[in-house]
PDB file of C-alpha atoms in Angstrom:
ATOM      1  CA  UNK J  12       0.005  -0.041   0.035  1.00  0.00           C
ATOM      2  CA  UNK J  13       2.850   2.342   0.841  1.00  0.00           C
ATOM      3  CA  UNK J  14       4.605   1.570  -2.355  1.00  0.00           C
ATOM      4  CA  UNK J  15       1.377   2.228  -4.248  1.00  0.00           C
ATOM      5  CA  UNK J  16       0.820   5.545  -2.590  1.00  0.00           C
ATOM      6  CA  UNK J  17       4.503   6.532  -3.300  1.00  0.00           C
ATOM      7  CA  UNK J  18       4.039   5.598  -6.910  1.00  0.00           C
ATOM      8  CA  UNK J  19       0.836   7.594  -7.342  1.00  0.00           C
ATOM      9  CA  UNK J  20       2.599  10.581  -5.755  1.00  0.00           C
ATOM     10  CA  UNK J  21       5.661  10.148  -7.946  1.00  0.00           C
ATOM     11  CA  UNK J  22       3.253   9.879 -11.083  1.00  0.00           C
ATOM     12  CA  UNK J  23       1.976  13.396 -10.588  1.00  0.00           C
ATOM     13  CA  UNK J  24       5.505  14.682 -10.251  1.00  0.00           C
ATOM     14  CA  UNK J  25       6.632  12.639 -13.258  1.00  0.00           C
ATOM     15  CA  UNK J  26       3.743  13.968 -15.299  1.00  0.00           C
ATOM     16  CA  UNK J  27       4.579  17.534 -14.504  1.00  0.00           C
ATOM     17  CA  UNK J  28       8.322  16.904 -15.570  1.00  0.00           C
ATOM     18  CA  UNK J  29       7.095  15.163 -18.798  1.00  0.00           C
ATOM     19  CA  UNK J  30       4.683  18.139 -19.467  1.00  0.00           C
ATOM     20  CA  UNK J  31       7.483  20.649 -19.039  1.00  0.00           C
ATOM     21  CA  UNK J  32       9.889  18.645 -21.289  1.00  0.00           C
ATOM     22  CA  UNK J  33       7.119  18.457 -23.889  1.00  0.00           C
ATOM     23  CA  UNK J  34       6.329  22.203 -23.695  1.00  0.00           C
ATOM     24  CA  UNK J  35      10.171  22.876 -24.108  1.00  0.00           C
ATOM     25  CA  UNK J  36      10.297  20.549 -27.082  1.00  0.00           C
ATOM     26  CA  UNK J  37       7.313  22.285 -28.628  1.00  0.00           C
ATOM     27  CA  UNK J  38       8.899  25.665 -28.269  1.00  0.00           C
ATOM     28  CA  UNK J  39      12.183  24.250 -29.944  1.00  0.00           C
ATOM     29  CA  UNK J  40      10.179  22.835 -32.828  1.00  0.00           C
ATOM     30  CA  UNK J  41       8.366  26.190 -33.361  1.00  0.00           C
ATOM     31  CA  UNK J  42      11.744  27.993 -33.360  1.00  0.00           C
ATOM     32  CA  UNK J  43      13.155  25.324 -35.748  1.00  0.00           C
ATOM     33  CA  UNK J  44      10.095  25.648 -38.089  1.00  0.00           C
ATOM     34  CA  UNK J  45      10.364  29.407 -38.177  1.00  0.00           C
ATOM     35  CA  UNK J  46      14.103  29.169 -38.916  1.00  0.00           C
ATOM     36  CA  UNK J  47      13.431  26.701 -41.636  1.00  0.00           C
ATOM     37  CA  UNK J  48      10.643  28.916 -43.190  1.00  0.00           C
ATOM     38  CA  UNK J  49      13.111  31.892 -43.268  1.00  0.00           C
ATOM     39  CA  UNK J  50      15.887  29.892 -44.736  1.00  0.00           C
ATOM     40  CA  UNK J  51      13.343  28.448 -47.428  1.00  0.00           C
ATOM     41  CA  UNK J  52      12.235  32.152 -48.206  1.00  0.00           C
ATOM     42  CA  UNK J  53      15.905  33.266 -48.520  1.00  0.00           C
ATOM     43  CA  UNK J  54      16.617  30.205 -50.899  1.00  0.00           C
ATOM     44  CA  UNK J  55      13.535  31.215 -53.059  1.00  0.00           C
ATOM     45  CA  UNK J  56      14.734  34.816 -53.243  1.00  0.00           C
ATOM     46  CA  UNK J  57      18.207  33.591 -54.333  1.00  0.00           C
ATOM     47  CA  UNK J  58      16.774  31.326 -56.976  1.00  0.00           C
ATOM     48  CA  UNK J  59      14.743  34.299 -58.316  1.00  0.00           C
ATOM     49  CA  UNK J  60      17.529  36.878 -58.134  1.00  0.00           C
ATOM     50  CA  UNK J  61      20.991  36.792 -59.584  1.00  0.00           C
ATOM     51  CA  UNK J  62      22.289  38.607 -56.675  1.00  0.00           C
ATOM     52  CA  UNK J  63      22.497  37.507 -52.934  1.00  0.00           C
ATOM     53  CA  UNK J  64      20.466  40.309 -51.521  1.00  0.00           C
ATOM     54  CA  UNK J  65      18.344  39.383 -48.281  1.00  0.00           C
ATOM     55  CA  UNK J  66      14.920  38.469 -49.132  1.00  0.00           C
ATOM     56  CA  UNK J  67      13.619  41.154 -46.685  1.00  0.00           C
ATOM     57  CA  UNK J  68      15.102  43.866 -48.680  1.00  0.00           C
ATOM     58  CA  UNK J  69      13.758  42.406 -51.907  1.00  0.00           C
ATOM     59  CA  UNK J  70      10.351  42.276 -50.303  1.00  0.00           C
ATOM     60  CA  UNK J  71      10.644  45.828 -48.936  1.00  0.00           C
ATOM     61  CA  UNK J  72      11.518  47.171 -52.496  1.00  0.00           C
ATOM     62  CA  UNK J  73       8.716  45.259 -54.156  1.00  0.00           C
ATOM     63  CA  UNK J  74       6.175  46.662 -51.573  1.00  0.00           C
ATOM     64  CA  UNK J  75       7.670  50.210 -52.087  1.00  0.00           C
ATOM     65  CA  UNK J  76       7.504  49.893 -55.789  1.00  0.00           C
ATOM     66  CA  UNK J  77       3.775  48.603 -55.671  1.00  0.00           C
ATOM     67  CA  UNK J  78       2.783  51.421 -53.334  1.00  0.00           C
ATOM     68  CA  UNK J  79       4.414  54.049 -55.352  1.00  0.00           C
ATOM     69  CA  UNK J  80       3.428  52.638 -58.663  1.00  0.00           C
ATOM     70  CA  UNK J  81       6.846  52.393 -59.895  1.00  0.00           C
ATOM     71  CA  UNK J  82       8.360  49.242 -61.648  1.00  0.00           C
ATOM     72  CA  UNK J  83      10.714  47.419 -59.260  1.00  0.00           C
ATOM     73  CA  UNK J  84      13.194  47.280 -62.073  1.00  0.00           C
ATOM     74  CA  UNK J  85      13.392  51.125 -61.813  1.00  0.00           C
ATOM     75  CA  UNK J  86      14.629  50.859 -58.193  1.00  0.00           C
ATOM     76  CA  UNK J  87      17.537  48.483 -58.566  1.00  0.00           C
ATOM     77  CA  UNK J  88      19.847  47.573 -55.737  1.00  0.00           C
ATOM     78  CA  UNK J  89      23.627  48.414 -56.595  1.00  0.00           C
ATOM     79  CA  UNK J  90      24.578  44.749 -56.162  1.00  0.00           C
ATOM     80  CA  UNK J  91      22.048  43.798 -58.804  1.00  0.00           C
ATOM     81  CA  UNK J  92      24.047  45.895 -61.404  1.00  0.00           C
ATOM     82  CA  UNK J  93      27.496  44.659 -60.404  1.00  0.00           C
ATOM     83  CA  UNK J  94      29.271  41.456 -61.247  1.00  0.00           C
ATOM     84  CA  UNK J  95      32.874  40.410 -60.510  1.00  0.00           C
ATOM     85  CA  UNK J  96      34.803  39.581 -63.529  1.00  0.00           C
ATOM     86  CA  UNK J  97      35.385  35.802 -63.979  1.00  0.00           C
ATOM     87  CA  UNK J  98      39.133  36.603 -64.211  1.00  0.00           C
ATOM     88  CA  UNK J  99      38.917  38.078 -60.633  1.00  0.00           C
ATOM     89  CA  UNK J 100      36.888  35.243 -59.123  1.00  0.00           C
ATOM     90  CA  UNK J 101      39.509  34.876 -56.256  1.00  0.00           C
ATOM     91  CA  UNK J 102      38.658  38.365 -55.194  1.00  0.00           C
ATOM     92  CA  UNK J 103      34.863  37.859 -55.101  1.00  0.00           C
ATOM     93  CA  UNK J 104      34.584  37.380 -51.402  1.00  0.00           C
ATOM     94  CA  UNK J 105      36.729  40.369 -50.405  1.00  0.00           C
ATOM     95  CA  UNK J 106      34.947  42.647 -53.078  1.00  0.00           C
ATOM     96  CA  UNK J 107      31.555  41.682 -51.724  1.00  0.00           C
ATOM     97  CA  UNK J 108      32.706  42.545 -48.236  1.00  0.00           C
ATOM     98  CA  UNK J 109      34.151  45.844 -49.293  1.00  0.00           C
ATOM     99  CA  UNK J 110      31.035  46.839 -51.300  1.00  0.00           C
ATOM    100  CA  UNK J 111      28.757  45.397 -48.606  1.00  0.00           C
ATOM    101  CA  UNK J 112      26.470  48.346 -47.592  1.00  0.00           C
ATOM    102  CA  UNK J 113      26.808  50.048 -51.021  1.00  0.00           C
ATOM    103  CA  UNK J 114      25.649  46.894 -52.750  1.00  0.00           C
ATOM    104  CA  UNK J 115      22.525  46.857 -50.639  1.00  0.00           C
ATOM    105  CA  UNK J 116      21.667  50.415 -51.477  1.00  0.00           C
ATOM    106  CA  UNK J 117      18.769  51.261 -53.902  1.00  0.00           C
ATOM    107  CA  UNK J 118      19.364  53.521 -56.854  1.00  0.00           C
ATOM    108  CA  UNK J 119      16.571  56.042 -57.332  1.00  0.00           C
ATOM    109  CA  UNK J 120      16.253  58.124 -60.560  1.00  0.00           C
ATOM    110  CA  UNK J 121      16.098  61.862 -60.034  1.00  0.00           C
ATOM    111  CA  UNK J 122      12.519  62.097 -61.093  1.00  0.00           C
ATOM    112  CA  UNK J 123      11.338  59.450 -58.514  1.00  0.00           C
ATOM    113  CA  UNK J 124      13.642  60.696 -55.724  1.00  0.00           C
ATOM    114  CA  UNK J 125      11.211  63.084 -53.968  1.00  0.00           C
ATOM    115  CA  UNK J 126       8.501  60.318 -53.961  1.00  0.00           C
ATOM    116  CA  UNK J 127      10.752  57.495 -52.620  1.00  0.00           C
ATOM    117  CA  UNK J 128      12.155  59.835 -50.071  1.00  0.00           C
ATOM    118  CA  UNK J 129       8.793  60.827 -48.722  1.00  0.00           C
ATOM    119  CA  UNK J 130       7.586  57.329 -48.784  1.00  0.00           C
ATOM    120  CA  UNK J 131      10.562  56.064 -46.598  1.00  0.00           C
ATOM    121  CA  UNK J 132      10.578  59.070 -44.385  1.00  0.00           C
ATOM    122  CA  UNK J 133       6.795  58.614 -43.445  1.00  0.00           C
ATOM    123  CA  UNK J 134       6.947  54.936 -42.689  1.00  0.00           C
ATOM    124  CA  UNK J 135       8.800  52.769 -40.172  1.00  0.00           C
ATOM    125  CA  UNK J 136      10.107  50.128 -42.577  1.00  0.00           C
ATOM    126  CA  UNK J 137      11.812  48.095 -39.805  1.00  0.00           C
ATOM    127  CA  UNK J 138      15.165  48.193 -41.282  1.00  0.00           C
ATOM    128  CA  UNK J 139      17.847  50.474 -42.516  1.00  0.00           C
ATOM    129  CA  UNK J 140      17.761  51.118 -46.333  1.00  0.00           C
ATOM    130  CA  UNK J 141      20.302  53.337 -48.100  1.00  0.00           C
ATOM    131  CA  UNK J 142      19.273  54.905 -51.314  1.00  0.00           C
ATOM    132  CA  UNK J 143      21.022  57.176 -53.704  1.00  0.00           C
ATOM    133  CA  UNK J 144      19.714  59.949 -55.909  1.00  0.00           C
ATOM    134  CA  UNK J 145      20.991  59.075 -59.470  1.00  0.00           C
ATOM    135  CA  UNK J 146      21.504  62.273 -61.510  1.00  0.00           C
ATOM    136  CA  UNK J 147      23.262  62.635 -64.796  1.00  0.00           C
ATOM    137  CA  UNK J 148      27.046  62.744 -64.286  1.00  0.00           C
ATOM    138  CA  UNK J 149      29.879  63.811 -66.449  1.00  0.00           C
ATOM    139  CA  UNK J 150      32.582  61.244 -66.835  1.00  0.00           C
ATOM    140  CA  UNK J 151      35.540  62.140 -64.698  1.00  0.00           C
ATOM    141  CA  UNK J 152      39.179  62.064 -65.714  1.00  0.00           C
ATOM    142  CA  UNK J 153      40.216  59.601 -63.036  1.00  0.00           C
ATOM    143  CA  UNK J 154      41.589  56.334 -64.228  1.00  0.00           C
ATOM    144  CA  UNK J 155      41.968  53.363 -62.155  1.00  0.00           C
ATOM    145  CA  UNK J 156      45.229  51.364 -61.673  1.00  0.00           C
ATOM    146  CA  UNK J 157      45.573  47.926 -63.251  1.00  0.00           C
ATOM    147  CA  UNK J 158      45.113  46.135 -59.753  1.00  0.00           C
ATOM    148  CA  UNK J 159      42.038  48.350 -58.755  1.00  0.00           C
ATOM    149  CA  UNK J 160      38.893  46.815 -57.429  1.00  0.00           C
ATOM    150  CA  UNK J 161      36.985  48.885 -59.906  1.00  0.00           C
ATOM    151  CA  UNK J 162      38.632  46.975 -62.818  1.00  0.00           C
ATOM    152  CA  UNK J 163      37.517  43.791 -61.331  1.00  0.00           C
ATOM    153  CA  UNK J 164      33.905  44.622 -61.725  1.00  0.00           C
ATOM    154  CA  UNK J 165      31.454  44.515 -64.644  1.00  0.00           C
ATOM    155  CA  UNK J 166      28.724  47.144 -64.513  1.00  0.00           C
ATOM    156  CA  UNK J 167      25.427  46.252 -66.179  1.00  0.00           C
ATOM    157  CA  UNK J 168      24.449  48.524 -69.110  1.00  0.00           C
ATOM    158  CA  UNK J 169      21.499  50.730 -68.633  1.00  0.00           C
ATOM    159  CA  UNK J 170      20.465  54.048 -67.305  1.00  0.00           C
ATOM    160  CA  UNK J 171      22.569  53.699 -64.098  1.00  0.00           C
ATOM    161  CA  UNK J 172      25.763  52.486 -65.550  1.00  0.00           C
ATOM    162  CA  UNK J 173      27.533  55.885 -65.936  1.00  0.00           C
ATOM    163  CA  UNK J 174      26.471  57.030 -62.565  1.00  0.00           C
ATOM    164  CA  UNK J 175      27.539  53.720 -60.981  1.00  0.00           C
ATOM    165  CA  UNK J 176      30.920  53.597 -62.811  1.00  0.00           C
ATOM    166  CA  UNK J 177      31.727  57.148 -61.475  1.00  0.00           C
ATOM    167  CA  UNK J 178      30.725  56.339 -57.830  1.00  0.00           C
ATOM    168  CA  UNK J 179      32.853  53.316 -57.955  1.00  0.00           C
ATOM    169  CA  UNK J 180      35.850  55.233 -59.186  1.00  0.00           C
ATOM    170  CA  UNK J 181      35.381  57.877 -56.503  1.00  0.00           C
ATOM    171  CA  UNK J 182      34.700  55.694 -53.508  1.00  0.00           C
ATOM    172  CA  UNK J 183      36.090  52.295 -54.315  1.00  0.00           C
ATOM    173  CA  UNK J 184      39.224  52.784 -56.197  1.00  0.00           C
ATOM    174  CA  UNK J 185      41.299  50.409 -54.079  1.00  0.00           C
ATOM    175  CA  UNK J 186      44.311  48.582 -54.921  1.00  0.00           C
ATOM    176  CA  UNK J 187      43.826  44.637 -54.605  1.00  0.00           C
ATOM    177  CA  UNK J 188      47.172  43.214 -53.526  1.00  0.00           C
ATOM    178  CA  UNK J 189      48.011  39.629 -52.436  1.00  0.00           C
ATOM    179  CA  UNK J 190      50.229  40.727 -49.642  1.00  0.00           C
ATOM    180  CA  UNK J 191      51.029  43.856 -47.489  1.00  0.00           C
TER     181      UNK J 191
END
């Protein structure tokens, strides 16, 4: 009888312990499902885009373009317009790190700048988004050295090519050297 009473008392304590473990496992499962869903979303974004921009930025641009009635292609990220030359593939990781924040910036044509600026200033978009006003530029006289980071990049042709090339020359004309 004593053993049976003791077992019944222990059963309630054991049940509480099992319920706690079960709840903890449910929380871990929910966290894992959320992480998997986010990873799957990133993979889908990478499959749809030739750049490796985060899906949240692509979604933000899509929403902004839809709200403003501007084609998303008219609001490109810098990283979508740049490509490392195949001959400079060994430098790709370093170049991507150097261009980091600049590559995640949106280029906005001068005629849309005021609209985009107002849109972003009036909302809490939940993240930092850099954007640059693209105005016609005159080609500079500056030439990059043979080992310059700028020479290791291809700029996509189009309305932003001239502006982007000049910005790269001004801000990213860095020598790529194998050693100090």
